[in-house]
Each structure stands twice: as C-alpha cells, then as structure tokens.
XYZ file of C-alpha atoms in Angstrom:
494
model
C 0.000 0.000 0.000
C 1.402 3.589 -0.912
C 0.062 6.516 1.256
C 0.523 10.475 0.105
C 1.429 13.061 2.825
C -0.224 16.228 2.196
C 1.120 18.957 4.319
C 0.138 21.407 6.299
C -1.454 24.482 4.347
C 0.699 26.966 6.328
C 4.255 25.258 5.198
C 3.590 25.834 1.684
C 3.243 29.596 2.776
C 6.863 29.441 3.454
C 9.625 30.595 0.998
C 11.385 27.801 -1.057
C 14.511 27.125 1.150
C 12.381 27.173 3.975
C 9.353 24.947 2.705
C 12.355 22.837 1.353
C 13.655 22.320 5.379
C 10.222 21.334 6.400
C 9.375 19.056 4.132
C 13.080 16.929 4.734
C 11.854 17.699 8.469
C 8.947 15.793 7.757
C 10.202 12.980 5.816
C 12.613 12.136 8.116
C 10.711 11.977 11.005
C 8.180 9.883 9.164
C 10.358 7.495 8.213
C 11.705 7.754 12.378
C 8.237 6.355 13.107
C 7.105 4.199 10.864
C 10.103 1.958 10.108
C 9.358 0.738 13.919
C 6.133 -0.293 11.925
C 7.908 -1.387 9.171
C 11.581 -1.649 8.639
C 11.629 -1.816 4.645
C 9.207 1.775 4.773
C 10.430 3.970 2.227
C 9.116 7.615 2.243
C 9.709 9.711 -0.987
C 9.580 13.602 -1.235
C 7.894 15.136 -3.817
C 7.287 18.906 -4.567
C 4.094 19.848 -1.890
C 3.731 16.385 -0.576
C 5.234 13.075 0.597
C 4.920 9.668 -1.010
C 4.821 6.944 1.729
C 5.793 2.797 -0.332
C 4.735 0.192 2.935
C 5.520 -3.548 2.232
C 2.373 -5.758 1.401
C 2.722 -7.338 5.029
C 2.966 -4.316 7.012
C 0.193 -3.407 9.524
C -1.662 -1.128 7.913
C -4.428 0.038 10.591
C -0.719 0.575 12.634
C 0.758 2.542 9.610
C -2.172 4.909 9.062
C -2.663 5.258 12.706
C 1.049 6.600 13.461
C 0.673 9.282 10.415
C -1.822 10.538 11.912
C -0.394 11.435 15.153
C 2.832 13.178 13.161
C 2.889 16.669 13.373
C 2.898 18.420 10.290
C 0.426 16.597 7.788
C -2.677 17.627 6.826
C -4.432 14.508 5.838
C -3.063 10.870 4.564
C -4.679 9.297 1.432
C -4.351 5.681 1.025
C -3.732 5.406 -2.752
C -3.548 3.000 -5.432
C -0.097 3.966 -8.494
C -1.221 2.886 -11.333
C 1.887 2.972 -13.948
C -0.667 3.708 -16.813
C -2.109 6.790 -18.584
C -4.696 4.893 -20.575
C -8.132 6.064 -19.067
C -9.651 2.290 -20.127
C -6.711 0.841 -17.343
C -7.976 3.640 -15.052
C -11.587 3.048 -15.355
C -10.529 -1.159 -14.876
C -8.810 -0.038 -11.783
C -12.065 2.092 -10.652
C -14.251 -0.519 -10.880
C -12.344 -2.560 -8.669
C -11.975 -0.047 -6.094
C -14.865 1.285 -5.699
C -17.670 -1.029 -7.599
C -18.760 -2.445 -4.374
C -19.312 0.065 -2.525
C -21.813 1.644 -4.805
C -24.698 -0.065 -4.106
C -27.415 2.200 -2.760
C -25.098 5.641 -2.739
C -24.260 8.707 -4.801
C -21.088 9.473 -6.170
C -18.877 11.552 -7.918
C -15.281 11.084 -9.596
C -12.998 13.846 -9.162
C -9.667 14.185 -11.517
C -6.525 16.690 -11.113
C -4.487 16.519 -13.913
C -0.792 17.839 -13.735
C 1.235 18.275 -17.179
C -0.450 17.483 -20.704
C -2.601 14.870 -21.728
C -5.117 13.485 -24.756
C -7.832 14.244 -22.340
C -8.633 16.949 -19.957
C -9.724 16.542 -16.574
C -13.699 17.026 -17.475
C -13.570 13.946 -20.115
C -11.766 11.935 -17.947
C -14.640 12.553 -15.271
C -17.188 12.393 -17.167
C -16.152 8.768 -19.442
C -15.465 7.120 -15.902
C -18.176 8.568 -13.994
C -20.633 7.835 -16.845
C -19.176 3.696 -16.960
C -19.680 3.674 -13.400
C -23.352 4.938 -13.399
C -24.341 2.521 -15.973
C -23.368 -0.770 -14.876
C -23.592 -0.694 -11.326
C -26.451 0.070 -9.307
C -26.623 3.262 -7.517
C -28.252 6.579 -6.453
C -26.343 8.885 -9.123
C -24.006 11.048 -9.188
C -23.492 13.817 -6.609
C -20.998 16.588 -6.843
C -21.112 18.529 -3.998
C -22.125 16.070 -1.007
C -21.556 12.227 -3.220
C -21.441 9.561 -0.212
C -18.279 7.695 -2.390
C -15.964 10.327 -3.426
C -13.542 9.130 -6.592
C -10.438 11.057 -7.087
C -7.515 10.278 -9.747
C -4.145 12.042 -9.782
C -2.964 12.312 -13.190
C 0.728 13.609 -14.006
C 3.147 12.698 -16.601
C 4.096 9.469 -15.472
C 1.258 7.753 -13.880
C -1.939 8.212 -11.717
C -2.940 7.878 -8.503
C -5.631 6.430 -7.380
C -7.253 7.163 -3.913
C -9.006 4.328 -2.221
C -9.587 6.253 1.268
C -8.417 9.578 2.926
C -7.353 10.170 6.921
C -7.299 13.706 9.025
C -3.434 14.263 10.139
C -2.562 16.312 12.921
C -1.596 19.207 11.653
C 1.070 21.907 12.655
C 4.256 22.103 12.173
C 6.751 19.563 11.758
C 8.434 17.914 14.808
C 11.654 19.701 15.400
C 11.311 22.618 12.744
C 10.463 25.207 16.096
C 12.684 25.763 18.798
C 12.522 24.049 21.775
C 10.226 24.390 24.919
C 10.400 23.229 29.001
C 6.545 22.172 29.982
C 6.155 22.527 33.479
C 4.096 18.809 33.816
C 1.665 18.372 37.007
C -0.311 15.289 35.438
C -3.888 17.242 35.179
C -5.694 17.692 31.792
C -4.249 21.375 31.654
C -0.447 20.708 31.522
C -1.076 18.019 29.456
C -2.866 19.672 26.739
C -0.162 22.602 26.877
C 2.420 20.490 26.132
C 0.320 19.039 23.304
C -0.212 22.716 21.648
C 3.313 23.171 21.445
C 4.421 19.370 20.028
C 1.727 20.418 17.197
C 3.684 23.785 16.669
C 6.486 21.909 15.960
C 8.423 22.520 19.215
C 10.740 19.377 21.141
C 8.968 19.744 24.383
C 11.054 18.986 27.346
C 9.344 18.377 30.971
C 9.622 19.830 33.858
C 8.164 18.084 37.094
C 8.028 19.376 40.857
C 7.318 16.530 42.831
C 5.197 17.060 45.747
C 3.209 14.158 46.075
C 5.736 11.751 46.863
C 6.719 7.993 44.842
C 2.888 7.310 43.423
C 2.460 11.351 42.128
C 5.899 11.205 40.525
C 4.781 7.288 38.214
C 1.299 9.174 37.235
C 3.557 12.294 35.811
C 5.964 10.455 33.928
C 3.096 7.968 32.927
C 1.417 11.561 31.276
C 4.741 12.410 29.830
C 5.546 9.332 27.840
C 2.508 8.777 26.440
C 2.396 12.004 25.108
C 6.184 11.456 23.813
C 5.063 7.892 22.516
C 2.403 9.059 20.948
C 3.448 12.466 19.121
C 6.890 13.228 19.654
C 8.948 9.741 19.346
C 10.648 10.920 16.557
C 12.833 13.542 18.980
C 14.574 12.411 22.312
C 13.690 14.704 24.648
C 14.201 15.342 28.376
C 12.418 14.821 32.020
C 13.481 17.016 34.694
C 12.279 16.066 38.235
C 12.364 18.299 40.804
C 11.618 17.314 44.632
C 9.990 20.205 46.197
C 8.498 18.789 49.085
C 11.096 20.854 51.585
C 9.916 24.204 49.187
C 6.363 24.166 49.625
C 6.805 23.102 53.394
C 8.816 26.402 54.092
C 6.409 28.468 52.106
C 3.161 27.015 54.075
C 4.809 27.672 57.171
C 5.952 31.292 56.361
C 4.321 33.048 53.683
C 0.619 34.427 54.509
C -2.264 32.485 53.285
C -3.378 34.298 50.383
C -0.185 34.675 48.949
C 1.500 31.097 49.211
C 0.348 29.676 45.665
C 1.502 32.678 43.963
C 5.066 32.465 45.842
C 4.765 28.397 45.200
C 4.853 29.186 41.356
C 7.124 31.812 41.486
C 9.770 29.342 43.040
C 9.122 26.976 40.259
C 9.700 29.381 37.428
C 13.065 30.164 39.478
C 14.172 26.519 39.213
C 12.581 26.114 35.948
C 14.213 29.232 34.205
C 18.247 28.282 35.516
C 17.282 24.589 33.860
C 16.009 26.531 30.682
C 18.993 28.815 31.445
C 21.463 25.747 31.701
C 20.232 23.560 28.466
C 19.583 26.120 26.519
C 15.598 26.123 25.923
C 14.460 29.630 25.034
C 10.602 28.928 26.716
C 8.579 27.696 29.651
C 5.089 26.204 29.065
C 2.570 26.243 31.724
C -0.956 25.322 31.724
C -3.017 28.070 33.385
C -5.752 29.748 32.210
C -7.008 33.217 32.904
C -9.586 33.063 35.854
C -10.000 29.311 35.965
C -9.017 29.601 39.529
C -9.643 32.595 41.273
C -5.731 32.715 41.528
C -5.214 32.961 38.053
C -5.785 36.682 37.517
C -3.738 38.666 34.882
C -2.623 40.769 38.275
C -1.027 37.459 39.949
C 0.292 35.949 36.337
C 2.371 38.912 35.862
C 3.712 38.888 39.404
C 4.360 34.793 39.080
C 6.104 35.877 35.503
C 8.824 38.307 37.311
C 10.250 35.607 38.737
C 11.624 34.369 35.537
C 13.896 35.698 32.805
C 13.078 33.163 30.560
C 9.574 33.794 28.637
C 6.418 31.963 29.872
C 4.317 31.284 27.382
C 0.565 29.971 28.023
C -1.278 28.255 25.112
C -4.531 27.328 26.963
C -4.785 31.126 28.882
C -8.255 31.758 26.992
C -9.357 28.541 26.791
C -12.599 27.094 28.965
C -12.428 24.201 30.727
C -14.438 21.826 28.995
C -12.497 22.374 25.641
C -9.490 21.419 27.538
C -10.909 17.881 28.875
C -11.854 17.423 25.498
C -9.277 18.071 24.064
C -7.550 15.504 26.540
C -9.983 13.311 25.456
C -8.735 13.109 22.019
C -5.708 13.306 22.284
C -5.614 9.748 24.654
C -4.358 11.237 27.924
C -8.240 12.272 29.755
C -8.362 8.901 31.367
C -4.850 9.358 32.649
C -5.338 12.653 33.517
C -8.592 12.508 35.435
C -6.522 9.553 37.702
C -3.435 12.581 39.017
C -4.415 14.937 41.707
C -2.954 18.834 41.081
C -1.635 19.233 44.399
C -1.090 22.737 43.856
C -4.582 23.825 43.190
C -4.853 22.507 47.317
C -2.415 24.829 48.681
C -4.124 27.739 49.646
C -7.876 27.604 51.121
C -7.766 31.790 50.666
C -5.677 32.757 47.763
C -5.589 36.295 47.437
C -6.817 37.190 43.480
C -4.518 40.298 43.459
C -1.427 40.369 45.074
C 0.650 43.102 45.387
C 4.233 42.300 43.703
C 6.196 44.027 46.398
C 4.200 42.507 49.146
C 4.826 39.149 47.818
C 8.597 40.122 46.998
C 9.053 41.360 50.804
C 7.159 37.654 51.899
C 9.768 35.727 49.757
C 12.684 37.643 52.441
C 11.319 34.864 54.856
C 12.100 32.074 53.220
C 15.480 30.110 53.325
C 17.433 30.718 50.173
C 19.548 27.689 50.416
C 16.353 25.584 50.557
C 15.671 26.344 46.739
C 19.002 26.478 46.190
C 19.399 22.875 47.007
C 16.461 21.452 45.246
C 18.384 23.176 41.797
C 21.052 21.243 42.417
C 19.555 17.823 43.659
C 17.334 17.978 40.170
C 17.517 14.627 38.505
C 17.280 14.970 34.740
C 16.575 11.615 33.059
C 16.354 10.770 28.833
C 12.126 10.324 27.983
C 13.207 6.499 26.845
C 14.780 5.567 30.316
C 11.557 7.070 32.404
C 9.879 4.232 30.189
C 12.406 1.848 31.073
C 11.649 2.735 35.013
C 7.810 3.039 34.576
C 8.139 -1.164 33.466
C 9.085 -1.817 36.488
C 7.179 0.806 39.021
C 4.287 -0.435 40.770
C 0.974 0.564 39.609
C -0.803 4.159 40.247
C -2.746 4.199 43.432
C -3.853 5.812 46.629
C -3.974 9.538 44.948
C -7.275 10.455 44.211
C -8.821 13.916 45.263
C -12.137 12.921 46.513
C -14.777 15.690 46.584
C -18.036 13.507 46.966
C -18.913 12.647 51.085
C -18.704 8.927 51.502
C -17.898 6.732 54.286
C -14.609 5.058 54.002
C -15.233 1.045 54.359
C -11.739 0.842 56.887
C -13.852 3.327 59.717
C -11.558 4.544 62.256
C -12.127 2.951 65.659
C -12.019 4.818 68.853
C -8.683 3.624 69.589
C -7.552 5.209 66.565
C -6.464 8.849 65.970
C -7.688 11.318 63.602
C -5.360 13.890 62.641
C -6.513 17.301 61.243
C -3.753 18.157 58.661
C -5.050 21.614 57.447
C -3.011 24.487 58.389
C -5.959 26.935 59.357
C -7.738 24.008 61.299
C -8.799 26.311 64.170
C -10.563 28.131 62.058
C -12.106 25.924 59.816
C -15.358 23.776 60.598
C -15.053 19.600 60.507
C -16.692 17.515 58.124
C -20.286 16.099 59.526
C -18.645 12.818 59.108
C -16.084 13.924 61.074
C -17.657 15.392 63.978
C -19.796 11.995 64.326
C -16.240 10.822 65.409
C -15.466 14.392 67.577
C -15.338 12.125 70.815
C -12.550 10.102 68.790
C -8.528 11.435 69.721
C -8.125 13.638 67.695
C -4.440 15.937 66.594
C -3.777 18.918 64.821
C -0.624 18.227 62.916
C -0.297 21.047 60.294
C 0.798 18.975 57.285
C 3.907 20.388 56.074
C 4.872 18.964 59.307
C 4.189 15.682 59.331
C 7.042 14.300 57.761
C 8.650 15.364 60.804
C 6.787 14.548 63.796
C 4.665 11.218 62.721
C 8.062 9.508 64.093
C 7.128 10.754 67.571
C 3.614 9.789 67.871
C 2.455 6.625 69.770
C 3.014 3.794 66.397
C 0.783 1.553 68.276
C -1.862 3.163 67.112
C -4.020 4.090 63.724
C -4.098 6.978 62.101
C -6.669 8.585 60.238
C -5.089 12.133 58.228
C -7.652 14.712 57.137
C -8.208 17.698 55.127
C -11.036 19.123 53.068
C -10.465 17.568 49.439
C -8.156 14.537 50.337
C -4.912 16.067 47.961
C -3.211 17.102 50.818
C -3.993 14.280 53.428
C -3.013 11.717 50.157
C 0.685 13.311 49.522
C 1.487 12.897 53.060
C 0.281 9.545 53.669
C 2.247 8.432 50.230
C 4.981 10.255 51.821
C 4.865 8.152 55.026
C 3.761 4.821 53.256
C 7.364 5.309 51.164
C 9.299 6.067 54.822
C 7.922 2.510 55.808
C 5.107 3.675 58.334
C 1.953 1.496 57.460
C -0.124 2.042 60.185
C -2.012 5.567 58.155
C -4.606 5.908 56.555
C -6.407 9.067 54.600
C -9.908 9.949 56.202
C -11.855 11.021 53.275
C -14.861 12.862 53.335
C-alpha cells in the first residue's frame, strides 16, 4: 500500500529554502516512526507532498494510525499507483476499487491533472463517472455532497488512485520550532499545553516538581511518555524532576495564606528558568488559564512571571475548561489525567486574586534561600526512553485520588484510633459532619507540612486517620509516610 502526505497548508506559505527544510523535516521523522512499523518503509519527497511505499505485510491500521499522530500533515490518502495513462486501465482499476461500494449511494469522480494529456480533466470525469453509473447500481451522481468520493491524480508518469483519505494532525513539523520546558503536574491542563506546542512543531522537554511523593511522581511520567510515545517519538527529549516537598513546606509555614500559591509558582519558574537557562531552551510552558481559579488573575500571572527571565508562554490562557478535557480526550491522555491529583490547586484555602508584587517580593525575604538552592542542584534529569524503562518496572498508580463527593470510608476509624486534622488553618475551619460523628474520637492537629517530621514521635501503636477538606493534601502525606515505611495511616476522606 502507498500513502501520500499532504502537508500542512501553512508550510507551503513558506519561501522555497524554507518549505524545502520542512518538508526533509517531515520525511525524516516519518520514516523515524514508521520503520518501527515497518523496517523496509520507504518515504519519498515530492514537490508539496510526501509519497509513503509500505511492504504488502505491514500493519496497515498501525501505519495509518502513526501518520496521523505526526505533526505536520494535513491529511493521509491511502492510494492505489497505477503505472498507466490509458483512461480504459484507469476506469478497470475504478471498478475494482470502488464497484462495491456503490450499491445504494451517490457518487462523484474527481480528476486533477498535472502536465499534458489526450484528455482533460472534465472527459476523464465524465467517461469514468458515466461507466460507473451505468453498470452498477446506484443513487447517481453527486458533486457537492456524493457519499463515495472518486479522485484520480494524473501527471506525466502515472496516476494515482485514492481508495480512502485520513485527518493528520496538523502543525508544524516535529523539530522545525525551537525548543520548549513544559512545566508537567499530570492534570488535563499541563497536558494539553504540552500538546499545543508538540503540534507547533516545538521538542517539548518536561519539567516536574514533585510534591506528592513515589505514586504522584509514576502518574507524571506515565502523562509524559505517552504524550512522547504518541506524538513526539521521533525527537529524544528530556524529564526534569524536581523534589519540592522541603519548598512548599517552608512556604506554608511562612508566607501568609493568600499569597502562598503565587510564591509556590514563582519558586518553580526560578528553578525552571536556571534549567532553561542551563540547556539552553528559550521557553517555559505552563498550563493556566485566565480566571479558571480565582488565583489565576492577569494581576497574579504577571507577578508569578517576574520571577523568571526566561519567557512563559501559556497556550490554553483563553481557553474554557471543557475544551481542555476534550481536548484531553482526544488526544488519549483524559483517562490518565482525570486519575493525578494537582496538588497545587490545594495549597491555599484563601488565595488572594490580586497580590501586590512588592508585598509578595518582601514575603519571599522569609524564606530560606539555600532551601531552593538545594532542590536546583539535587534535580535529577533523566532521557524520555529511560523514564519508560523505570515506569516497566514501578508499581501501579494508586492511593492519589482527590475525593470531593462525602462517603464513608469502608476501613472506619475505631475509637482507639487517631484522627489527625492536617489543614493548616484548622482552628478556624469547621469539621466535616462525618467527622464530627467521630469528635469524641482522639483527635491531633498536625499542620501537614509537618508531618514528615513529627509522625516519628507519635504513639506507632496506634491508627491513624489524616484529614483535610479535598483529600490532595492528606493523600501526599500519607504516600509520603507509606514510602518512609510507616503502614499504620490511613487518609480519612470525606
């Protein structure tokens, strides 16, 4: 089976040398993909469009599936070559083709033509489309809306035949761009961002602040390879992970409520612009969009930007939420997606919508330099093919889901067990009904940025129960402690 790339509109806007670049872009990374398909794929370039020769045995469905997730092509038609220029051999070929699927059905035969022939493109239509309509039964012919279209690509050597067309991608081929850092959480939003940019064309590196322990860290790099498996393979890229536990510890303990998840993002575009900085990537990626939380105001994107020299660029800022998930939906990652907390849409109950730059600046004085400092330098930067490698092995996703539906949990605390009341504004914050039905129960308040540190010291003959309002922040910890070898803790969810 042969297959013709048709490219992108926009590249054949380009200038010559330029269009030229793209289109080797393109073939190579083509034939990148598909030869782990099939090994013997040969992929030919003509002047506005690529000619793809697959060996009789190849997986097809696999073949045209793969094109279509390669940025840069408009559409794929599966197409018959037919070494002939005699319209009785093309009409023979026709009626194999399509003569079947007549039955019942309008139709219409479409010819280009491309150099001079005996016949122009109207006689050819009209002598084929004319056999067709007499000898097999059908509904006519239809030219603006036929349910079997018929198109023949005549030039001076041959035609083409083609038997069925496919959507491509789009964009911009892989590589052609420079390249961007996507800061990845896992959620549909990140995902999708990094998505916009493959499409454009860019090698999109990730970025990944780990603060959900062992479990968060396998459902991030699960997001990242399939979206590297499935439309970037033909580039290696990177996967930078970050652990910024210690970070957002020191920033819940001393930066005021309202103004910790702006100061949280403004320490990882710090870390993220010196890696940009250090490998040379000209742009950050993030996944935000204007007002979809009420801390994502234009006011408290431009103080999060300061803290970066390196550009930020936002793909989805105007976008509503439902066009994200479904874009995440077709793109193969919603499932995935849906199954990764964002821990960082949990870290402030209050966030302030406005901040004030220098008030935020003069916050920032009260946090521990060298605490930052140290997670740059303990970053561990890995190639995308040996996070693969290490998800074969890693035990499956679990035990980090955000719950926001009440529901009693089937393992109910006893009253020998403890509840503990992670939320740092517990005092002033009123318990789940759920909860207070257990009020008589012990119960702590261990703020949980400190956890980590004092679970060590509590009685370990005993259960405990950790709680907060939406389960994200009682989950990280407990994954925390479940990796430190404590198994007696639980989350409370409610």
């Amino acid at each position: 089976m042969n297959y013709v790339v048709k490219l992108f509109p926009e590249i054949n806007l380009k200038s010559a040398s330029l269009r030229k670049r793209y289109i080797t872009a393109l073939q190579i990374n083509i034939h990148t993909i598909l030869s782990a398909i099939d090994p013997a794929i040969k992929v030919q370039r003509e002047w506005d469009r690529l000619v793809v020769q697959a060996t009789p045995d190849a997986d097809q469905v696999a073949l045209v599936d793969a094109l279509g997730r390669i940025p840069g092509i408009q559409k794929i038609l599966a197409v018959r070559i037919l070494d002939t220029l005699d319209p009785d051999l093309m009409l023979t070929a026709v009626r194999t083709a399509f003569g079947h699927q007549l039955n019942g059905k309008t139709f219409a035969v479409q010819v280009k033509r491309s150099g001079k022939h005996e016949f122009t493109s109207l006689d050819l239509a009209r002598r084929i489309g004319g056999a067709l309509l007499d000898e097999f039964p059908n509904r006519g012919v239809d030219l603006d809306n036929p349910q079997v279209p018929i198109r023949l690509e005549v030039n001076a050597k041959n035609t083409v035949l083609v038997e069925a067309e496919h959507p491509g991608l789009g964009g911009y081929p892989l590589g052609t761009q420079e390249e961007v850092l996507s800061l990845i959480s896992g959620g549909f939003d990140s995902a999708v961002a990094s998505m916009q940019f493959i499409k454009r064309g860019c090698k999109v590196h990730y970025c990944f602040f780990n603060l959900g322990g062992a479990q968060h860290a396998i459902g991030v790099k699960q997001m990242a390879t399939r979206l590297w498996q499935r439309f970037g393979a033909s580039h290696r890229v990177r996967f930078f992970e970050v652990n910024f536990a210690l970070v957002l510890a020191q920033i819940l303990e001393r930066i005021p409520v309202g103004n910790q998840g702006v100061v949280l993002k403004r320490s990882m575009l710090r870390v993220a612009d010196r890696l940009a900085q250090r490998w040379e990537i000209p742009a950050l990626v993030t996944g935000e969009a204007l007002g979809q939380v009420s801390s994502q105001t234009l006011t408290n994107l431009n103080a999060i930007d300061r803290a970066s020299e390196t550009v930020v660029l936002r793909p989805l800022v105007s976008w509503d939420k439902p066009d994200i998930i479904e874009m995440a939906r077709r793109i193969g990652v919603a499932e995935l997606a849906a199954s990764i907390p964002e821990f960082c849409a949990a870290i402030s109950s209050n966030p302030n919508a406005r901040v004030k730059l220098a008030q935020v600046e003069f916050d920032e004085k009260n946090l521990d330099a060298e605490i930052l400092q140290h997670a740059i330098g303990a970053v561990h930067y890995f190639d995308i093919k040996d996070v693969m490698q290490e998800l074969k092995t890693a035990q499956p996703l679990t035990g980090l889901r955000c719950v926001t539906s009440p529901h009693v949990d089937a393992n109910m605390p006893t009253t020998n067990d403890v509840i503990i009341d992670v939320r740092p504004d517990a005092h002033t914050r009123p318990l789940a009904p759920q909860l207070r039905m257990h009020a008589k129960q012990s119960m702590q308040h261990i703020p949980y940025y400190r956890i980590l540190t004092e679970f060590a010291e509590l009685d370990q003959s005993k259960n405990y129960f950790l709680y907060c309002d939406q389960g994200v922040m009682s989950s990280m910890q407990v994954a925390h402690l479940h990796e430190r070898g404590f198994s007696n803790v639980q989350v409370w969810r409610s």
